PDB file of C-alpha atoms in Angstrom:
ATOM      1  CA  MET A 988     -74.730 -15.684 -23.101  1.00  0.00           C
ATOM      2  CA  ALA A 989     -72.334 -17.875 -20.269  1.00  0.00           C
ATOM      3  CA  GLU A 990     -70.096 -18.167 -23.658  1.00  0.00           C
ATOM      4  CA  GLU A 991     -69.229 -14.248 -24.461  1.00  0.00           C
ATOM      5  CA  THR A 992     -68.603 -13.906 -20.845  1.00  0.00           C
ATOM      6  CA  LYS A 993     -66.064 -17.001 -20.729  1.00  0.00           C
ATOM      7  CA  THR A 994     -64.162 -15.630 -23.951  1.00  0.00           C
ATOM      8  CA  GLU A 995     -63.818 -12.280 -23.098  1.00  0.00           C
ATOM      9  CA  GLU A 996     -62.305 -12.974 -19.633  1.00  0.00           C
ATOM     10  CA  THR A 997     -60.563 -15.433 -21.360  1.00  0.00           C
ATOM     11  CA  THR A 998     -59.573 -12.019 -24.101  1.00  0.00           C
ATOM     12  CA  VAL A 999     -58.923 -10.475 -21.268  1.00  0.00           C
ATOM     13  CA  GLN A1000     -56.280 -12.661 -19.256  1.00  0.00           C
ATOM     14  CA  GLU A1001     -54.732 -12.948 -22.787  1.00  0.00           C
ATOM     15  CA  GLN A1002     -54.060  -9.638 -23.341  1.00  0.00           C
ATOM     16  CA  ALA A1003     -52.415  -8.811 -19.617  1.00  0.00           C
ATOM     17  CA  GLU A1004     -49.968 -11.887 -19.727  1.00  0.00           C
ATOM     18  CA  GLN A1005     -49.434 -10.938 -23.327  1.00  0.00           C
ATOM     19  CA  LYS A1006     -48.199  -7.309 -21.509  1.00  0.00           C
ATOM     20  CA  PRO A1007     -44.728  -7.612 -20.196  1.00  0.00           C
ATOM     21  CA  GLU A1008     -44.493  -6.078 -16.577  1.00  0.00           C
ATOM     22  CA  GLU A1009     -42.991  -2.236 -17.012  1.00  0.00           C
ATOM     23  CA  PRO A1010     -40.358  -2.203 -14.119  1.00  0.00           C
ATOM     24  CA  GLU A1011     -40.410   0.269 -11.282  1.00  0.00           C
ATOM     25  CA  LYS A1012     -40.184   3.727 -12.446  1.00  0.00           C
ATOM     26  CA  LYS A1013     -37.764   5.881 -10.572  1.00  0.00           C
ATOM     27  CA  TYR A1014     -38.815   9.093 -11.400  1.00  0.00           C
ATOM     28  CA  THR A1015     -42.202  10.951 -11.935  1.00  0.00           C
ATOM     29  CA  ASP A1016     -42.490  12.458 -15.180  1.00  0.00           C
ATOM     30  CA  ALA A1017     -42.502  16.111 -12.652  1.00  0.00           C
ATOM     31  CA  ASP A1018     -38.937  14.687 -11.299  1.00  0.00           C
ATOM     32  CA  VAL A1019     -37.475  14.680 -15.313  1.00  0.00           C
ATOM     33  CA  ASP A1020     -39.429  17.644 -16.334  1.00  0.00           C
ATOM     34  CA  ASP A1021     -37.817  19.403 -13.400  1.00  0.00           C
ATOM     35  CA  ILE A1022     -34.403  18.088 -14.144  1.00  0.00           C
ATOM     36  CA  ILE A1023     -34.051  18.419 -18.054  1.00  0.00           C
ATOM     37  CA  ASN A1024     -35.528  22.125 -17.288  1.00  0.00           C
ATOM     38  CA  LYS A1025     -32.744  22.508 -14.289  1.00  0.00           C
ATOM     39  CA  LYS A1026     -29.885  21.494 -16.853  1.00  0.00           C
ATOM     40  CA  PHE A1027     -31.540  23.731 -19.607  1.00  0.00           C
ATOM     41  CA  ALA A1028     -31.378  26.818 -17.628  1.00  0.00           C
ATOM     42  CA  ALA A1029     -28.027  26.097 -16.924  1.00  0.00           C
ATOM     43  CA  TRP A1030     -27.529  25.681 -20.492  1.00  0.00           C
ATOM     44  CA  SER A1031     -28.897  29.085 -21.429  1.00  0.00           C
ATOM     45  CA  LYS A1032     -27.275  30.779 -18.503  1.00  0.00           C
ATOM     46  CA  LYS A1033     -23.559  29.668 -19.964  1.00  0.00           C
ATOM     47  CA  GLN A1034     -24.519  30.177 -23.607  1.00  0.00           C
ATOM     48  CA  GLN A1035     -25.952  33.872 -23.172  1.00  0.00           C
ATOM     49  CA  LYS A1036     -22.418  34.595 -21.374  1.00  0.00           C
ATOM     50  CA  ALA A1037     -20.618  33.803 -24.033  1.00  0.00           C
ATOM     51  CA  VAL A1038     -22.814  35.666 -26.453  1.00  0.00           C
ATOM     52  CA  ASP A1039     -23.052  38.058 -24.093  1.00  0.00           C
ATOM     53  CA  GLU A1040     -19.102  37.702 -23.825  1.00  0.00           C
ATOM     54  CA  ALA A1041     -18.832  38.399 -27.846  1.00  0.00           C
ATOM     55  CA  ALA A1042     -21.264  40.986 -27.781  1.00  0.00           C
ATOM     56  CA  LYS A1043     -18.611  42.654 -25.304  1.00  0.00           C
ATOM     57  CA  LEU A1044     -15.639  42.108 -27.439  1.00  0.00           C
ATOM     58  CA  ALA A1045     -17.190  43.254 -30.686  1.00  0.00           C
ATOM     59  CA  GLN A1046     -18.334  46.884 -29.268  1.00  0.00           C
ATOM     60  CA  MET A1047     -14.577  47.371 -28.177  1.00  0.00           C
ATOM     61  CA  ASP A1048     -11.963  48.493 -30.209  1.00  0.00           C
ATOM     62  CA  ALA A1049      -8.355  46.829 -30.258  1.00  0.00           C
ATOM     63  CA  LYS A1050      -6.563  48.532 -27.354  1.00  0.00           C
ATOM     64  CA  GLN A1051      -9.888  47.868 -25.219  1.00  0.00           C
ATOM     65  CA  LYS A1052      -9.489  44.231 -26.801  1.00  0.00           C
ATOM     66  CA  ALA A1053      -5.564  43.907 -26.067  1.00  0.00           C
ATOM     67  CA  GLU A1054      -6.637  45.753 -22.092  1.00  0.00           C
ATOM     68  CA  TYR A1055      -9.101  43.013 -21.426  1.00  0.00           C
ATOM     69  CA  GLU A1056      -7.190  40.007 -22.826  1.00  0.00           C
ATOM     70  CA  ARG A1057      -4.741  40.587 -20.401  1.00  0.00           C
ATOM     71  CA  ASP A1058      -7.044  41.286 -17.675  1.00  0.00           C
ATOM     72  CA  GLN A1059      -8.522  37.858 -18.077  1.00  0.00           C
ATOM     73  CA  LEU A1060      -5.113  35.918 -18.768  1.00  0.00           C
ATOM     74  CA  GLN A1061      -4.244  38.120 -15.500  1.00  0.00           C
ATOM     75  CA  ALA A1062      -6.580  36.605 -14.041  1.00  0.00           C
ATOM     76  CA  GLU A1063      -6.384  33.110 -14.690  1.00  0.00           C
ATOM     77  CA  LEU A1064      -2.480  33.543 -13.321  1.00  0.00           C
ATOM     78  CA  ASP A1065      -3.714  34.959 -10.025  1.00  0.00           C
ATOM     79  CA  GLN A1066      -5.330  32.434  -9.993  1.00  0.00           C
ATOM     80  CA  LEU A1067      -2.898  29.183 -10.938  1.00  0.00           C
ATOM     81  CA  LYS A1068      -0.590  31.189  -8.620  1.00  0.00           C
ATOM     82  CA  LYS A1069      -2.696  31.203  -5.578  1.00  0.00           C
ATOM     83  CA  GLU A1070      -3.634  26.913  -6.206  1.00  0.00           C
ATOM     84  CA  LYS A1071      -0.164  26.451  -6.769  1.00  0.00           C
ATOM     85  CA  THR A1072       0.306  28.439  -3.482  1.00  0.00           C
ATOM     86  CA  LEU A1073      -2.441  25.953  -0.844  1.00  0.00           C
ATOM     87  CA  SER A1074      -0.860  23.404  -2.742  1.00  0.00           C
ATOM     88  CA  GLU A1075       2.723  23.688  -1.717  1.00  0.00           C
ATOM     89  CA  MET A1076       1.096  24.847   1.969  1.00  0.00           C
ATOM     90  CA  THR A1077      -0.812  21.519   1.696  1.00  0.00           C
ATOM     91  CA  ALA A1078       2.337  19.551   0.869  1.00  0.00           C
ATOM     92  CA  GLN A1079       4.369  20.875   4.161  1.00  0.00           C
ATOM     93  CA  ALA A1080       1.093  20.936   6.674  1.00  0.00           C
ATOM     94  CA  ARG A1081       0.598  17.627   6.026  1.00  0.00           C
ATOM     95  CA  LYS A1082       4.724  16.585   6.261  1.00  0.00           C
ATOM     96  CA  MET A1083       4.486  18.894   9.676  1.00  0.00           C
ATOM     97  CA  LEU A1084       1.525  16.791  10.788  1.00  0.00           C
ATOM     98  CA  SER A1085       3.482  13.961  10.000  1.00  0.00           C
ATOM     99  CA  ALA A1086       6.136  14.974  11.646  1.00  0.00           C
ATOM    100  CA  ASP A1087       3.656  15.195  15.145  1.00  0.00           C
ATOM    101  CA  ASN A1088       1.987  11.384  13.773  1.00  0.00           C
ATOM    102  CA  VAL A1089      -1.292  13.015  12.949  1.00  0.00           C
ATOM    103  CA  THR A1090      -2.963  12.099   9.602  1.00  0.00           C
ATOM    104  CA  VAL A1091      -5.828  13.451   8.340  1.00  0.00           C
ATOM    105  CA  PRO A1092      -8.166  13.497   5.128  1.00  0.00           C
ATOM    106  CA  ASP A1093      -7.329  15.905   2.684  1.00  0.00           C
ATOM    107  CA  GLU A1094     -11.018  17.498   3.980  1.00  0.00           C
ATOM    108  CA  ILE A1095      -9.376  18.926   7.157  1.00  0.00           C
ATOM    109  CA  LEU A1096      -5.919  19.598   5.861  1.00  0.00           C
ATOM    110  CA  SER A1097      -7.432  21.973   3.511  1.00  0.00           C
ATOM    111  CA  GLY A1098      -9.267  23.877   6.732  1.00  0.00           C
ATOM    112  CA  ILE A1099      -5.872  24.284   8.368  1.00  0.00           C
ATOM    113  CA  VAL A1100      -3.906  25.315   5.703  1.00  0.00           C
ATOM    114  CA  THR A1101      -3.783  29.328   3.857  1.00  0.00           C
ATOM    115  CA  GLU A1102      -1.602  31.029   1.537  1.00  0.00           C
ATOM    116  CA  ASP A1103       0.439  32.960   4.461  1.00  0.00           C
ATOM    117  CA  ALA A1104       3.285  29.797   5.461  1.00  0.00           C
ATOM    118  CA  ASP A1105       3.104  31.496   9.463  1.00  0.00           C
ATOM    119  CA  GLN A1106      -0.153  31.202  10.014  1.00  0.00           C
ATOM    120  CA  THR A1107      -0.478  27.929   7.950  1.00  0.00           C
ATOM    121  CA  ALA A1108       2.216  26.374  10.878  1.00  0.00           C
ATOM    122  CA  LYS A1109       0.636  28.216  13.786  1.00  0.00           C
ATOM    123  CA  ASN A1110      -3.054  26.321  12.503  1.00  0.00           C
ATOM    124  CA  VAL A1111      -1.323  22.953  12.570  1.00  0.00           C
ATOM    125  CA  LYS A1112       0.536  23.487  14.961  1.00  0.00           C
ATOM    126  CA  ALA A1113      -2.373  24.118  17.451  1.00  0.00           C
ATOM    127  CA  PHE A1114      -4.770  21.124  15.069  1.00  0.00           C
ATOM    128  CA  SER A1115      -1.709  18.935  16.817  1.00  0.00           C
ATOM    129  CA  THR A1116      -1.925  20.083  19.899  1.00  0.00           C
ATOM    130  CA  ALA A1117      -5.486  19.414  20.300  1.00  0.00           C
ATOM    131  CA  PHE A1118      -5.556  16.624  17.938  1.00  0.00           C
ATOM    132  CA  ARG A1119      -2.969  14.864  20.372  1.00  0.00           C
ATOM    133  CA  ALA A1120      -5.520  16.163  23.382  1.00  0.00           C
ATOM    134  CA  ALA A1121      -7.941  14.556  21.875  1.00  0.00           C
ATOM    135  CA  VAL A1122      -6.426  11.232  21.664  1.00  0.00           C
ATOM    136  CA  ASP A1123      -4.979  10.809  25.564  1.00  0.00           C
ATOM    137  CA  ALA A1124      -8.620  11.923  26.662  1.00  0.00           C
ATOM    138  CA  ALA A1125      -9.598   9.157  24.764  1.00  0.00           C
ATOM    139  CA  VAL A1126      -7.614   6.329  25.918  1.00  0.00           C
ATOM    140  CA  LYS A1127      -7.705   7.269  29.291  1.00  0.00           C
ATOM    141  CA  ASP A1128     -11.469   7.182  28.622  1.00  0.00           C
ATOM    142  CA  ALA A1129     -11.468   4.235  27.475  1.00  0.00           C
ATOM    143  CA  LEU A1130      -9.039   2.826  29.259  1.00  0.00           C
ATOM    144  CA  LYS A1131     -10.660   3.124  32.784  1.00  0.00           C
ATOM    145  CA  GLY A1132     -12.821   0.433  34.259  1.00  0.00           C
ATOM    146  CA  SER A1133     -12.688  -1.699  37.062  1.00  0.00           C
ATOM    147  CA  VAL A1134      -8.801  -2.925  38.366  1.00  0.00           C
ATOM    148  CA  PRO A1135      -8.480  -6.618  37.284  1.00  0.00           C
ATOM    149  CA  ARG A1136      -8.518  -9.375  39.790  1.00  0.00           C
ATOM    150  CA  THR A1137      -5.775 -11.059  40.707  1.00  0.00           C
ATOM    151  CA  GLY A1138      -5.340 -14.669  41.143  1.00  0.00           C
ATOM    152  CA  GLY A1139      -2.739 -14.336  43.935  1.00  0.00           C
ATOM    153  CA  SER A1140      -4.427 -13.200  46.843  1.00  0.00           C
ATOM    154  CA  SER A1141      -7.831 -16.305  46.741  1.00  0.00           C
ATOM    155  CA  ALA A1142      -9.721 -16.524  50.569  1.00  0.00           C
ATOM    156  CA  ILE A1143     -10.736 -20.004  48.958  1.00  0.00           C
ATOM    157  CA  THR A1144      -8.597 -23.263  48.976  1.00  0.00           C
ATOM    158  CA  LYS A1145      -8.788 -25.701  46.160  1.00  0.00           C
ATOM    159  CA  ASP A1146     -10.846 -29.053  48.178  1.00  0.00           C
ATOM    160  CA  GLU A1147     -12.933 -25.983  49.041  1.00  0.00           C
ATOM    161  CA  ILE A1148     -13.511 -25.360  45.391  1.00  0.00           C
ATOM    162  CA  MET A1149     -13.935 -29.563  44.622  1.00  0.00           C
ATOM    163  CA  LYS A1150     -16.398 -29.577  47.149  1.00  0.00           C
ATOM    164  CA  VAL A1151     -19.326 -27.854  46.419  1.00  0.00           C
ATOM    165  CA  ALA A1152     -21.705 -29.315  45.011  1.00  0.00           C
ATOM    166  CA  ASP A1153     -22.968 -27.605  41.959  1.00  0.00           C
ATOM    167  CA  THR A1154     -21.441 -28.509  38.670  1.00  0.00           C
ATOM    168  CA  ALA A1155     -21.477 -24.896  36.928  1.00  0.00           C
ATOM    169  CA  GLN A1156     -20.378 -23.393  40.850  1.00  0.00           C
ATOM    170  CA  ARG A1157     -17.388 -25.165  41.004  1.00  0.00           C
ATOM    171  CA  GLN A1158     -16.733 -24.388  37.433  1.00  0.00           C
ATOM    172  CA  LYS A1159     -16.933 -20.392  37.452  1.00  0.00           C
ATOM    173  CA  LEU A1160     -15.140 -20.668  40.704  1.00  0.00           C
ATOM    174  CA  ILE A1161     -11.905 -23.262  39.211  1.00  0.00           C
ATOM    175  CA  ARG A1162     -12.227 -20.223  36.197  1.00  0.00           C
ATOM    176  CA  ASP A1163     -11.730 -17.852  38.661  1.00  0.00           C
ATOM    177  CA  ASN A1164      -9.086 -19.371  40.760  1.00  0.00           C
ATOM    178  CA  ILE A1165      -7.129 -21.214  38.197  1.00  0.00           C
ATOM    179  CA  THR A1166      -3.952 -20.620  39.666  1.00  0.00           C
ATOM    180  CA  LEU A1167      -5.298 -23.071  42.711  1.00  0.00           C
ATOM    181  CA  PHE A1168      -5.568 -25.581  39.841  1.00  0.00           C
ATOM    182  CA  THR A1169      -2.220 -24.529  37.357  1.00  0.00           C
ATOM    183  CA  GLY A1170       0.341 -24.433  40.505  1.00  0.00           C
ATOM    184  CA  GLY A1171       0.373 -20.403  40.141  1.00  0.00           C
ATOM    185  CA  ARG A1172       0.516 -20.313  36.432  1.00  0.00           C
ATOM    186  CA  LYS A1173      -2.260 -19.145  34.367  1.00  0.00           C
TER     187      LYS A1173
END
């Protein structure tokens, strides 16, 4: 009986050793199902749109098809013109900001640019003014602080410093009054 238990333990150990460890899963089955369902729904919607478009065209006569296609092309042309206008306005806004030594990322620039040249110019001017004010305020804030000490008006002499018994204190006084030891130079 002891041998059977020993043999079973050995078999279980061998099986455990033979199974390679699976890497930790990053997604659960539910996550994968959810992703697949979302992708399938998007694909189905796209396919349904194509089917609806084909059915719509099938019901039209030649004149209606031509009008519909013309409307589709006009809409595409309008979109391309809008994109071109925005691109040109973006380039112009970037030049205007560059002239004021202001560099901004595209995300911010897209919020400044409009299709109207006058409005874009106003937006650029307002942004540039606000940007400069913020930079000036930040610089002034960074420069705030105590006035640096000058080494020229020392109330202690070189001899007094050398008489200090504590080495650390003496070294600190020498650092603070270095001009006494360098002949006025720092």
